[in-house]
Every structure is written in C-alpha cells, then in structure tokens.
Short mmCIF file of C-alpha atoms and ligand atoms in Angstrom, two decimals:
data_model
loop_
_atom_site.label_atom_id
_atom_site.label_comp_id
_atom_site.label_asym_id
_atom_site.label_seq_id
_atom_site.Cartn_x
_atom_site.Cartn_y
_atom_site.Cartn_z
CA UNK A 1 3.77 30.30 19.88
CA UNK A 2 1.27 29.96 22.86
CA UNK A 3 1.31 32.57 25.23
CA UNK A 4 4.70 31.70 27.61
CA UNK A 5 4.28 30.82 31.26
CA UNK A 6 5.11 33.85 33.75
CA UNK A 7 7.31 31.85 35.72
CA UNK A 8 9.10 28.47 35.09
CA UNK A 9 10.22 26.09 37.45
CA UNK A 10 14.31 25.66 36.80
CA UNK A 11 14.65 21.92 37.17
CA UNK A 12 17.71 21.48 38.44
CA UNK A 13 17.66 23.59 41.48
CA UNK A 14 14.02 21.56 42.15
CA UNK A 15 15.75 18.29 41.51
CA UNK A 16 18.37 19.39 43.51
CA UNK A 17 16.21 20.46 46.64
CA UNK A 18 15.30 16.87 47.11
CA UNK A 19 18.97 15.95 48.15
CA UNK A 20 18.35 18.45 51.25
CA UNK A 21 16.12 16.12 52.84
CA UNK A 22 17.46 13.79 55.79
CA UNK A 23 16.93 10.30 55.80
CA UNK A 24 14.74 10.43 52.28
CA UNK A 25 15.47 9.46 48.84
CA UNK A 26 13.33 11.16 46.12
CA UNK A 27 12.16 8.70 42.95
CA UNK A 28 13.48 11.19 40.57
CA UNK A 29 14.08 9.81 36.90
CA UNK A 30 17.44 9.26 37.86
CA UNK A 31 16.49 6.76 40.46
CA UNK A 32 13.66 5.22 38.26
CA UNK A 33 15.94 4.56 35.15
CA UNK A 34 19.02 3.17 37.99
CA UNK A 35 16.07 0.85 39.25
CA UNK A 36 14.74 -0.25 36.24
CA UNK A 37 15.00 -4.03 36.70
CA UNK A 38 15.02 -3.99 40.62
CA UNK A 39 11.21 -2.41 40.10
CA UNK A 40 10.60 -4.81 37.13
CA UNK A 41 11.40 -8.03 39.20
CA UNK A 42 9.47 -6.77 42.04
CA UNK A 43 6.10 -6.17 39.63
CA UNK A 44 6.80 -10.12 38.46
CA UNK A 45 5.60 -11.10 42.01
CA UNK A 46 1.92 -9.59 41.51
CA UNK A 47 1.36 -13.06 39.78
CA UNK A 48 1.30 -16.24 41.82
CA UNK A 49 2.92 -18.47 39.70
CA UNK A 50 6.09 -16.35 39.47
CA UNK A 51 5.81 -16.19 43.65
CA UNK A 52 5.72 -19.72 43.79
CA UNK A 53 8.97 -19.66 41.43
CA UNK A 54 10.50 -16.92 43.57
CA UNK A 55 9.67 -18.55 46.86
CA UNK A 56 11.39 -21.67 45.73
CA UNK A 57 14.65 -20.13 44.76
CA UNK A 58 14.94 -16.70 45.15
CA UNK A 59 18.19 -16.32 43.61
CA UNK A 60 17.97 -18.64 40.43
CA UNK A 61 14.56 -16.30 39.81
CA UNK A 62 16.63 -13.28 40.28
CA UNK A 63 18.97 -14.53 37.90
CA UNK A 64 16.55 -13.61 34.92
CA UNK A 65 15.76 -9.94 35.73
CA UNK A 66 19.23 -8.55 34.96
CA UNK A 67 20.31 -7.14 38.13
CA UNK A 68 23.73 -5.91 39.51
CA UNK A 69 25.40 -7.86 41.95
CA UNK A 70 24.33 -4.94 44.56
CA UNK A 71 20.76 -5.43 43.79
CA UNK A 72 20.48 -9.16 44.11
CA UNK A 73 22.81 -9.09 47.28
CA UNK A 74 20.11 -6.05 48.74
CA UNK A 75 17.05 -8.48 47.60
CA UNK A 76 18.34 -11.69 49.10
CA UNK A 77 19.24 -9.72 52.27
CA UNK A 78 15.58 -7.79 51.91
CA UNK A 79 17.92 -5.06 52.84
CA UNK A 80 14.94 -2.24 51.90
CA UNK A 81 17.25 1.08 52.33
CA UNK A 82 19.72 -0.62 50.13
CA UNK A 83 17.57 -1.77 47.75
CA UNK A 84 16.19 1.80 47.50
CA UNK A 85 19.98 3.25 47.10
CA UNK A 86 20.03 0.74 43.88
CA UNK A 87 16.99 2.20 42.10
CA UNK A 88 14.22 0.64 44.37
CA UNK A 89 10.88 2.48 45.02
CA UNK A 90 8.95 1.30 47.73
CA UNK A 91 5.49 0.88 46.07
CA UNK A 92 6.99 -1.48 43.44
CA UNK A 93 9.08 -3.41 46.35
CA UNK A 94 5.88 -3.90 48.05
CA UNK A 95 5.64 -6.91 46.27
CA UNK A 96 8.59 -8.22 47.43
CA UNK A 97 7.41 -7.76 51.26
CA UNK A 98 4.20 -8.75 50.63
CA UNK A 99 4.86 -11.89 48.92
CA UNK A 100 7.03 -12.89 52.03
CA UNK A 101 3.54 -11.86 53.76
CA UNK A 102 5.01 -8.20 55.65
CA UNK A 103 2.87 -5.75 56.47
CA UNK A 104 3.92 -2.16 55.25
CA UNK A 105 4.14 -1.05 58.92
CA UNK A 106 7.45 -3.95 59.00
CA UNK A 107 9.14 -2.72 55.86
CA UNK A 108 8.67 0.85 56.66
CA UNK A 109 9.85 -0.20 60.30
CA UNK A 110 12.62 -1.87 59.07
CA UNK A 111 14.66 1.13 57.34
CA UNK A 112 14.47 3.42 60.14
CA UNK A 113 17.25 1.30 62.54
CA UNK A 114 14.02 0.61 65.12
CA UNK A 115 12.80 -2.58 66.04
CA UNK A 116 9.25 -3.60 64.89
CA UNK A 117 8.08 -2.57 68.58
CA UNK A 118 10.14 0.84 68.70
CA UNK A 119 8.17 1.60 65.67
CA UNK A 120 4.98 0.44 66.41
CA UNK A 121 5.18 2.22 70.04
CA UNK A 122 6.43 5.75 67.85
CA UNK A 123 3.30 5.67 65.46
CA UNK A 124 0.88 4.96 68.52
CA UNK A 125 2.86 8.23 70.16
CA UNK A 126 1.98 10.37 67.14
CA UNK A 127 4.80 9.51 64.46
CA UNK A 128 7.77 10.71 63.85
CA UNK A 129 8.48 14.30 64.51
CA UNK A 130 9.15 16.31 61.31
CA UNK A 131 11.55 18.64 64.15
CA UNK A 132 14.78 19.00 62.83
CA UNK A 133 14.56 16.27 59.71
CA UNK A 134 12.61 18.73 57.26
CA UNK A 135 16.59 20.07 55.87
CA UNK A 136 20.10 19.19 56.38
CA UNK A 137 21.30 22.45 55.17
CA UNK A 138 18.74 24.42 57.15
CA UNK A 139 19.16 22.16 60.13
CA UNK A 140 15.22 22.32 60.91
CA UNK B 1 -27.50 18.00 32.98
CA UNK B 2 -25.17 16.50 35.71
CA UNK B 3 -23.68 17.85 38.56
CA UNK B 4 -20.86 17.73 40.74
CA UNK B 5 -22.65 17.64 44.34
CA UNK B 6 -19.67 16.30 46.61
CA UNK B 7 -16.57 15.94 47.56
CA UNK B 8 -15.21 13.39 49.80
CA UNK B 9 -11.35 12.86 50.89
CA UNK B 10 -10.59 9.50 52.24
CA UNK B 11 -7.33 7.28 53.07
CA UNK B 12 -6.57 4.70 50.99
CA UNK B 13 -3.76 2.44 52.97
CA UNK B 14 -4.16 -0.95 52.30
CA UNK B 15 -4.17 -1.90 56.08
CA UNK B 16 -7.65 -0.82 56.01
CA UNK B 17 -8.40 -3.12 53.24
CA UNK B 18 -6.91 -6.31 55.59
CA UNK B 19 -8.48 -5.08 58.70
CA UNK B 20 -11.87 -5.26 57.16
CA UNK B 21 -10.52 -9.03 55.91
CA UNK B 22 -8.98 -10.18 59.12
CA UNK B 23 -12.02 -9.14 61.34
CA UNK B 24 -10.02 -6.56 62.79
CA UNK B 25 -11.79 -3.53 62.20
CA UNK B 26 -13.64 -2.99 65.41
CA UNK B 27 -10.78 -3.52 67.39
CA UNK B 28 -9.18 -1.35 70.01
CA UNK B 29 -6.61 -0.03 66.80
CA UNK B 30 -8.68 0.20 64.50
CA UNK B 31 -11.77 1.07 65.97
CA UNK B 32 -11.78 4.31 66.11
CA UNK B 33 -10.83 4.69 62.82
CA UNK B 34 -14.12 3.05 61.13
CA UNK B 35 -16.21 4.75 64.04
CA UNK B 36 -14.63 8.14 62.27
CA UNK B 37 -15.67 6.88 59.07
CA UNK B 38 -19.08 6.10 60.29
CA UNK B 39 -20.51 9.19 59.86
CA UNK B 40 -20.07 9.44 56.10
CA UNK B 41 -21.32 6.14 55.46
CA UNK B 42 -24.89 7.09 57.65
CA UNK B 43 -24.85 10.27 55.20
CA UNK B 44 -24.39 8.73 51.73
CA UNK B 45 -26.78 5.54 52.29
CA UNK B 46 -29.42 8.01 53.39
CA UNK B 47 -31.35 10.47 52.53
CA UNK B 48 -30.97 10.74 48.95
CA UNK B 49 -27.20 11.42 48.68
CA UNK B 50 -25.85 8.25 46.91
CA UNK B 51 -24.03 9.07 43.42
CA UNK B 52 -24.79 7.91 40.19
CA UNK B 53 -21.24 8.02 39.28
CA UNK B 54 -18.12 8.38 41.27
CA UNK B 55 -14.99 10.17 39.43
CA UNK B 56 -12.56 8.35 42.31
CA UNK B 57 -9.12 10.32 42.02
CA UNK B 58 -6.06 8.23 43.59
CA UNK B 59 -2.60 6.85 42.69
CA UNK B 60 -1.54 3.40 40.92
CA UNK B 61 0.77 1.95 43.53
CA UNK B 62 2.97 0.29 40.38
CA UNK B 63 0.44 -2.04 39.83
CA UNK B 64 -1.66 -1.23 36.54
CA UNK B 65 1.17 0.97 35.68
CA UNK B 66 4.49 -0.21 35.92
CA UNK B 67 8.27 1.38 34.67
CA UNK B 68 6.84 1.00 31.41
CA UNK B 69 4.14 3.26 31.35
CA UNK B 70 3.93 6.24 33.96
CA UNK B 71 0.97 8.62 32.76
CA UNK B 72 0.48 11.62 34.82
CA UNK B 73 -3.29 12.17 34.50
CA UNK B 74 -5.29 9.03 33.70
CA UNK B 75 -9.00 7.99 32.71
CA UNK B 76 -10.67 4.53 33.44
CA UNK B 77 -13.36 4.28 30.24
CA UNK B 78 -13.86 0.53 30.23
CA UNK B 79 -17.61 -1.06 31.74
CA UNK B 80 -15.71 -2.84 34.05
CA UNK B 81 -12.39 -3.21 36.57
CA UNK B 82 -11.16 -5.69 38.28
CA UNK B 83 -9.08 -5.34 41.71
CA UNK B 84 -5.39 -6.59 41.04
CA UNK B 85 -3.34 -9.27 43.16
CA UNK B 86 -0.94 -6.67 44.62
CA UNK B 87 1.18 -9.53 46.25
CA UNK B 88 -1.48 -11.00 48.23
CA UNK B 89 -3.72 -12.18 46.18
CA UNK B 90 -6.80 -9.66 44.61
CA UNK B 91 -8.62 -8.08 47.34
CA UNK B 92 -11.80 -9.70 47.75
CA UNK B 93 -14.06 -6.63 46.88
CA UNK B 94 -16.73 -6.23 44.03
CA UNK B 95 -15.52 -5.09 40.57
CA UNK B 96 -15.41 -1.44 39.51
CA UNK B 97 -18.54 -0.72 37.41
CA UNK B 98 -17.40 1.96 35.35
CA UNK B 99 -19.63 4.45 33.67
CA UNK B 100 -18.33 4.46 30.07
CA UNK B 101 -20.31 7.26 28.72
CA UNK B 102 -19.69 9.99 31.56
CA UNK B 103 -15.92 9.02 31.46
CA UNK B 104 -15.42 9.09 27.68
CA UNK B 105 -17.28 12.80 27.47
CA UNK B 106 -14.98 13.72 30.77
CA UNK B 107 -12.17 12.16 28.93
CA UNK B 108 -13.21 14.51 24.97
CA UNK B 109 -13.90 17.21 27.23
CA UNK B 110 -10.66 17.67 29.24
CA UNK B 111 -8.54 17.21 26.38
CA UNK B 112 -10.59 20.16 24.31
CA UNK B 113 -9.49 21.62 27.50
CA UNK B 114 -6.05 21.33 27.58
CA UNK B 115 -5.39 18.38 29.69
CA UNK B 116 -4.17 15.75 27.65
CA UNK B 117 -5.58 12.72 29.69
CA UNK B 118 -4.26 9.39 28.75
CA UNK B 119 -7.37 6.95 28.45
CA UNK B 120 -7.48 3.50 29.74
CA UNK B 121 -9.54 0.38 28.92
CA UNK B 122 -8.03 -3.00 30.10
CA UNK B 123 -7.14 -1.84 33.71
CA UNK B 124 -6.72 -3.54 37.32
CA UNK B 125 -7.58 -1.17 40.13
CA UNK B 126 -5.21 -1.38 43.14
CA UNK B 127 -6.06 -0.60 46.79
CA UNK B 128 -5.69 3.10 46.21
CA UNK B 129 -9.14 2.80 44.32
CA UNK B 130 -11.05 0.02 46.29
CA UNK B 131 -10.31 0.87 49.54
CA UNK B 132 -11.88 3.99 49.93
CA UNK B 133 -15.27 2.52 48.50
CA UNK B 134 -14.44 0.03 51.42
CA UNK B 135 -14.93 2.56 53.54
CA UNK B 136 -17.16 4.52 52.83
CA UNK B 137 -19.58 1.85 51.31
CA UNK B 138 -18.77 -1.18 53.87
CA UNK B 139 -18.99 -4.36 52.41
CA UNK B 140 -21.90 -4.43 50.03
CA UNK B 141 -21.97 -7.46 46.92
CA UNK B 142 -21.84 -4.67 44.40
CA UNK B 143 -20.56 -0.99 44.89
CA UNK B 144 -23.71 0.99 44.87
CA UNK B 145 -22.78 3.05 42.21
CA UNK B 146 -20.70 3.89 39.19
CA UNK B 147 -17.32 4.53 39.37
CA UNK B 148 -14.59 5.96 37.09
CA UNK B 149 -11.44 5.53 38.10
CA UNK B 150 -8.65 8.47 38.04
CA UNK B 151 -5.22 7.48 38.92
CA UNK B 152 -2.72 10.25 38.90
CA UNK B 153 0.79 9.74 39.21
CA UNK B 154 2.27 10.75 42.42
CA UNK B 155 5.26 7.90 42.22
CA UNK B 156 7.86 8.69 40.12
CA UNK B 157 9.16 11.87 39.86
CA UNK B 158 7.63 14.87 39.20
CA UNK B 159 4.43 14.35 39.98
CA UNK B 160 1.77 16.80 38.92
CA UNK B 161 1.77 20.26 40.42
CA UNK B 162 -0.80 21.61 43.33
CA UNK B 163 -1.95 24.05 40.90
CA UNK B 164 -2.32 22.00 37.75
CA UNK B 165 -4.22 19.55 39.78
CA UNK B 166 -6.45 22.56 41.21
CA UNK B 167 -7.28 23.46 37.88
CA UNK B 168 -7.86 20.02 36.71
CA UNK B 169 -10.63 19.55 39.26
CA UNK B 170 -12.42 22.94 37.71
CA UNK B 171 -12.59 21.22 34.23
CA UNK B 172 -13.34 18.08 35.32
CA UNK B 173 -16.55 20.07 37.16
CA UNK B 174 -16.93 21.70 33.66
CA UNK B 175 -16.99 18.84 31.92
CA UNK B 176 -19.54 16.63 33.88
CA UNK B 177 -21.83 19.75 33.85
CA UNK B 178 -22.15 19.54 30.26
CA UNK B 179 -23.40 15.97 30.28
CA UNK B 180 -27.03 16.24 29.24
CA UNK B 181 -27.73 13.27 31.42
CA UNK B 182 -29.24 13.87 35.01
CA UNK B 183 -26.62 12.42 37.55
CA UNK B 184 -25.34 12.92 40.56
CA UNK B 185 -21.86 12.97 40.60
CA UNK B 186 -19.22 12.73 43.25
CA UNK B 187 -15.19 13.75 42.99
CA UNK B 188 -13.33 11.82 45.37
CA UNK B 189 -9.78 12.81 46.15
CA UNK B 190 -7.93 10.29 48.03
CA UNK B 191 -4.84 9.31 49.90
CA UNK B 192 -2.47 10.78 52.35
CA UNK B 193 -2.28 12.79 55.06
CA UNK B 194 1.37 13.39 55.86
CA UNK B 195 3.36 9.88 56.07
CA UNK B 196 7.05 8.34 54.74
CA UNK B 197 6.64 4.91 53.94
CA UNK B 198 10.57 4.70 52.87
CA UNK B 199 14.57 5.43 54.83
CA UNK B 200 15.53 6.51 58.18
CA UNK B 201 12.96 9.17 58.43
CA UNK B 202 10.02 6.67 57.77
CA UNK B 203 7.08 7.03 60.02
CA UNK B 204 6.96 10.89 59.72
CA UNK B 205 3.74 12.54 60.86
CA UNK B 206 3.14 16.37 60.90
CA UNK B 207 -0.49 17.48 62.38
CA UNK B 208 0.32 20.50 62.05
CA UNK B 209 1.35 20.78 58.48
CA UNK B 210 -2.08 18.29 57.85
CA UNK B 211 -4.69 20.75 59.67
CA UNK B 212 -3.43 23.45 58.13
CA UNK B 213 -3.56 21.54 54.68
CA UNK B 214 -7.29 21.14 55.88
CA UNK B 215 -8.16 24.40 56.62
CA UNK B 216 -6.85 25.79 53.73
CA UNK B 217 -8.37 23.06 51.23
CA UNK B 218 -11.85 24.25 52.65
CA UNK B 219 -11.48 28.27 52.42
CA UNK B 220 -8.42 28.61 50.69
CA UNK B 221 -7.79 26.16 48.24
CA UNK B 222 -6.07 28.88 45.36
CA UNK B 223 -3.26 30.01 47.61
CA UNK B 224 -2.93 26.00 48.54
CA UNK B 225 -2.27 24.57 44.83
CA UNK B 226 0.55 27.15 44.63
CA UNK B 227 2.53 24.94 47.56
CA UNK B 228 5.51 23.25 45.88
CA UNK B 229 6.80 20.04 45.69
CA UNK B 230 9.57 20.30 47.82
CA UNK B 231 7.59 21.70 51.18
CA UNK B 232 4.77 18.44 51.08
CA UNK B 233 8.08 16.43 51.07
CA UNK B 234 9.63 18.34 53.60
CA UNK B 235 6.72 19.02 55.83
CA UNK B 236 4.36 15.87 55.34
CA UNK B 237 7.01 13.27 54.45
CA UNK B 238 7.46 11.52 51.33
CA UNK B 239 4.14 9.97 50.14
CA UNK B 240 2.35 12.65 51.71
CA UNK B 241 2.70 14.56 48.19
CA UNK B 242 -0.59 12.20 47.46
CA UNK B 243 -2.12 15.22 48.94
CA UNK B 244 -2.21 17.27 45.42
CA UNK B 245 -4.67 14.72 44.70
CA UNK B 246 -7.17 16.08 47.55
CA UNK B 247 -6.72 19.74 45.15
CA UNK B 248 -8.42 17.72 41.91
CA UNK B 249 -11.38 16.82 43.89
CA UNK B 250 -11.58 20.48 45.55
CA UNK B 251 -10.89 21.87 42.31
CA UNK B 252 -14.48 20.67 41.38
CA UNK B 253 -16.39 21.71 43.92
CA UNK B 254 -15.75 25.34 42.26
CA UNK B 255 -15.25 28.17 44.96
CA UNK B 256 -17.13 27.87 47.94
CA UNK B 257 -17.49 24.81 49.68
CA UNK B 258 -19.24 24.05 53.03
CA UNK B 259 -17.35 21.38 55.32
CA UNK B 260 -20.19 18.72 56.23
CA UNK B 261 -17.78 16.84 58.30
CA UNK B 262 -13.93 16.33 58.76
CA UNK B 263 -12.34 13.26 60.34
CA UNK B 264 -8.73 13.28 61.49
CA UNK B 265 -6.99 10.42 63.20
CA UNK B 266 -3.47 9.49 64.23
CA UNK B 267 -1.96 6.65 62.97
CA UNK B 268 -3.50 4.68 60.34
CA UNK B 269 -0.58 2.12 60.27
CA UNK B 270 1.96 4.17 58.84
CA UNK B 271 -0.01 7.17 58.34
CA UNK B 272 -1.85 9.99 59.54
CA UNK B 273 -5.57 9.61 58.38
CA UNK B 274 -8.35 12.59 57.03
CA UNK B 275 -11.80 11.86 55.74
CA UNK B 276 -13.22 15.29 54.50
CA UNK B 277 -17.16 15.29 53.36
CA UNK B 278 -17.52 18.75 51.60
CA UNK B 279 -20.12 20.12 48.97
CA UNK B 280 -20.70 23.63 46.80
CA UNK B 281 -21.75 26.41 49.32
CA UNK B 282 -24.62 26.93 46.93
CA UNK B 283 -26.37 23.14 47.27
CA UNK B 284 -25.18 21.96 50.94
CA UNK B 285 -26.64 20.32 53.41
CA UNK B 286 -26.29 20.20 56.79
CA UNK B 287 -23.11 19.78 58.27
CA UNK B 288 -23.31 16.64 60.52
CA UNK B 289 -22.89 16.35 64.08
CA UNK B 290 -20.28 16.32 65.38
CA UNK B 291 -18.97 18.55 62.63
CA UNK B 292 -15.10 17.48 63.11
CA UNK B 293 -13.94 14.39 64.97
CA UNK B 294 -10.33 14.16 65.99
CA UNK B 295 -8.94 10.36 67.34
CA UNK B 296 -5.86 8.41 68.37
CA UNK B 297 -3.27 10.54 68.94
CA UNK B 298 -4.33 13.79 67.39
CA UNK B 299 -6.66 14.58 69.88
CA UNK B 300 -4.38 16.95 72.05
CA UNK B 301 -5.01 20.76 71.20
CA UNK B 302 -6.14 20.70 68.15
CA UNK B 303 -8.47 23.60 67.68
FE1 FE2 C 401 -1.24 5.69 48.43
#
C-alpha cells in the first residue's frame, strides 16, 4: 500500500458542482460518452476531402456517423447550444464552424441569444460580467 | 548541465494565428495586442536570451487527440511536427523541430518520478502550440529553436488538478537539470485568461479573478495550485481552466521568480489575454520597461 492521500476529492459532489453553473455545460464523461459520434463527425472535417463530401450534402454525410435524430436535426440547423445538449464539445465542433468558414467569435456569439454585433460590442466593453452567473443556487 | 532560465505565459487563440494571415495584425483591434507582445519578442531575439529548447505546455483542441485517446499529461519525442488542418486548412507556420533527446530524458525522468507521461511520436500540433511561437517569434522560415511539445488535457472532464500541475512543473525543472548537455531551456505555459467559448454565458471575462491569478502565480504560486476546479469555472468561465497549465510552467521556475514583464489586454476575440515573461529570482535580468502593460479594455483601475 502507498502511503494514502490526506484528503480525497468525493466525485460526485465535484461532478455535481458543475450543474450549479448558469448558462454552462461541463464536458464531464457523461457528456463525452452521450457525444461520442457528434464529436467523431465533427473531427472527420479536419480533412478536406471529407469537407468537400460534407459541403455537398450535409445530410447524406451525416448519415454515416451514427447520430440520433436530435443530433443531425442540431447539425443541419448548426444549432451550437443544442448540439452541445446532445454530447457536443465546442473544440471538436469547431470543425463544423470552421469548415462553413465562422470565426469562433460567431459560434460563441451565436449561443448566447445576441446578435453577432451585440456580442462583438459586449467583448469590446470588457466581456461578460461574471456578476450574478458564477451559481444558480448561490444566486452570485 | 541544462537549465530552466524562463518562463513565459502567452495566449494561444487561433484569431491571432489569422490576424497575422489576413494582414490584420496592426490594425486598430488588434494592434495593441502585438504592440503588448512586442516587448518579449525585443527580449528573446536579443541579448543572448534565445532557448535551445522550448518545453511549450498547452492543450490539444481535439485535433491530435480525439474521443479516442484523451491523455492527461503528454510528451512530443518525435524530430519533427507538423501543424494540423484544424478546418481551415494547416496553418501556414514552420514545422515543430523537436528535440528528441531532451524530451525522451524529460519523458524517463518524470515517469521515475511519478508522473506517468504518455509519449508521443507521429503528432500534428494544433494552434494551441504554434501560435504562441507566432507571437513571440513573428514570422521567421524556421522557429529559432527547439521545441517539445506538452499538451495537457484541459477538454474533457477532469482535467488535471492546480496542484498536480504545480508539482509537475518542479519535476519537469528536475529533470532538465539533470541533462548533462548545456542548454538553455524555456517552460512555456500557455492559454487562457478567463473566457467561455460555449452557452448563454459565453463571452465571460473576469479581470479581477485574472489579476489576482497573476499576482498570485508570481509570489504565491503554492496556495494557487490548491484552487479547485469548480472556482476557475465559476470565476474565469469555462475554458479559462487552461489556466492550470500557466502552474506547470511556474512550477519550474522553482520558488522565487522575478516578473520581467506582464501584459494584460481585454478582449482577444473571445478572450481576455496575459503574456507573463518571468525567470528564477536567483538568475534574472532586468525587468523591462514598462514592467506591466495593461490595453483595451482593462486599462481602468487596475493597480
Ligand atoms: Fe485553448
């Protein structure tokens, strides 16, 4: 036996913590192993050939990645927060955006209910506030 | 026998990257932003402070690594590494001249010491690696120097701890100090400050929180790695937990540092922006002047 650690972390009061946060969603395993596929497809477009494919037809290519109904609607739709809900994390649908040639600024922009100019003018004014969106429980 | 020297902090948002592509950089957005950089670039092309050998700490933005293979402390040993096509084709920067030798021994040398590093050969390097050498190097033909790269997950769930990383950077420091080669060697911690790149709540900035994560990684780096997970998502948004990366390279600067210059700028795109230059009390130069430069928006109150 090696010498035990003084204090351990209980995971599911830290998994749990994450839920606490407004207006985030956490890539826990839970979310990684719900995404699977959705985060698969979206690495396929780091080669051109499969944009090319995907650019043609987007939903015959998303026919061969095995996705639920609710993740092909949220692609087609490039619904980001829904794609997110299903599984997606937003460094592997960065493909997805920037194969359709979006900056991250848009598809950042785009799940907050802004317009590209509300969100631009926010970030040039400092950013979001972290006032009152740190905890939903703690309501600061 | 080699020696960690320096430790530099740097962005690594791939808006940089295309604003050095499109021509953009000197414009009225992102001008300031290179201007801020300026300073460390002056510093390492003169005066005798290029590395040999940078150990360049960042995150794999799922594109080496994908859902298939998610290792939480990594080690690029190959000669060579070529930038990936993220989406928009490979950015059009030199290759990544590893240093095999240096990153092998790290590699032997952190696993004696309990960190059981995953080692990689056949590896793309994604803008979290190549834009910081953008940065700080410009755009030279070749990087001037060596790199190795060391991604560290930070994407899925749960990333390393403060502390682990902390005490990471002190055997990395370990291990390049018993090299018997004669190099000068530079731990590079990159990405953040405080940003959300995902949901409603996207576009979070917190100068506050990122200051004070400043301060403390300069004097006070100990009581720092003890933060937990749940306060840099909290406080600094989302992907601002990149941050525990910024502990591996302070980690190896051992316990006193000297701040040679600190750059601080809101937004970078999404992001809030901090270059740090530091190096071990016990070798440093002189800090530059100015010693801290604050632009864009964070340049109310500040100090
Ligand atoms: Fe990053």
């Amino acid at each position: 036996m090696t010498e035990k650690k003084k204090e351990r972390i209980n995971i599911h009061e830290y998994l749990a913590e994450f839920d606490d946060i407004p207006g985030t969603r956490v890539f826990t395993a839970q979310r990684a192993r719900k995404g699977y596929w959705l985060n698969q497809f979206a690495m396929s477009l780091m080669k051109e050939e499969n944009r090319q494919k995907f650019k043609e037809d987007n939903a015959a290519y998303l026919e061969d990645w095995n996705l639920t109904d609710a993740q092909k609607k949220a692609v087609l739709a490039r619904d980001y927060n829904a794609m997110i809900d299903e599984g997606g994390n937003v460094y592997f649908l960065s493909k997805l955006f920037s194969a359709d040639g979006q900056s991250f600024q848009k598809a950042a922009g785009s799940m907050t209910g802004m317009t590209e100019q509300e969100y631009a003018e926010m970030m040039i004014a400092g950013g979001r506030s972290p006032e009152g969106v740190r905890s939903k429980k703690g309501g600061y | 026998m080699a020696r960690v020297t320096t430790g530099i902090t740097s962005s690594h948002i791939p808006a940089l990257g295309a604003a050095l592509q499109t021509g953009t950089s000197q414009n009225e957005y992102w001008g300031p932003v290179f201007k801020g950089y300026q300073p460390i670039m002056d510093w390492i092309y003169g005066d005798d402070n290029m590395p040999d050998v940078i150990v360049l700490v960042y995150n794999d933005h799922a594109t080496a690594f994908d859902m298939n293979v998610i290792p939480t402390f990594s080690i690029g040993c190959a000669e060579k590494f070529e930038p990936a096509d993220e989406g928009w084709g490979p950015r059009p920067v030199p290759d990544v001249i590893g240093h095999p030798d240096l990153a092998w021994h790290i590699a032997q040398s952190l696993i004696l010491d309990d960190f059981d590093m995953c080692i990689f050969n056949d590896m793309k390097v994604d803008h979290g690696c190549t834009v910081p050498l953008s940065m700080i190097f410009g755009e030279p033909d070749e990087w001037p120097c060596k790199v190795i790269p060391f991604p560290v997950n930070v994407v899925t769930y749960p990333p390393p701890s403060g502390a682990r990383c902390f005490a990471l950077g002190d055997s990395i420091k370990a291990a390049v100090e018993s090299f018997p080669e004669d190099l000068n060697v530079h731990v590079w911690g990159t990405g953040g400050m405080s940003h959300q790149l995902q949901g409603p709540r996207a576009g979070l900035i917190n100068k506050e929180f990122d200051l004070n994560f400043i301060d403390k990684l300069i004097n006070d780096p100990e009581t720092l790695s003890k933060m937990p997970h749940i306060e840099y998502l909290r406080e600094s948004g989302s992907e601002g937990i990149e941050l525990v990366m910024w502990l591996i390279m302070r980690g190896a600067l051992g316990d006193k540092v000297k701040d040679l210059y600190t750059f601080y700028h809101i937004p970078a795109s999404n992001t809030a922006l901090g270059a740090l230059l530091l190096q071990p009390e016990d070798i440093a130069k002189e800090p530059l002047d100015p010693r801290v430069v604050h632009s864009g928006h964070s340049l109310e109150p500040a100090e």
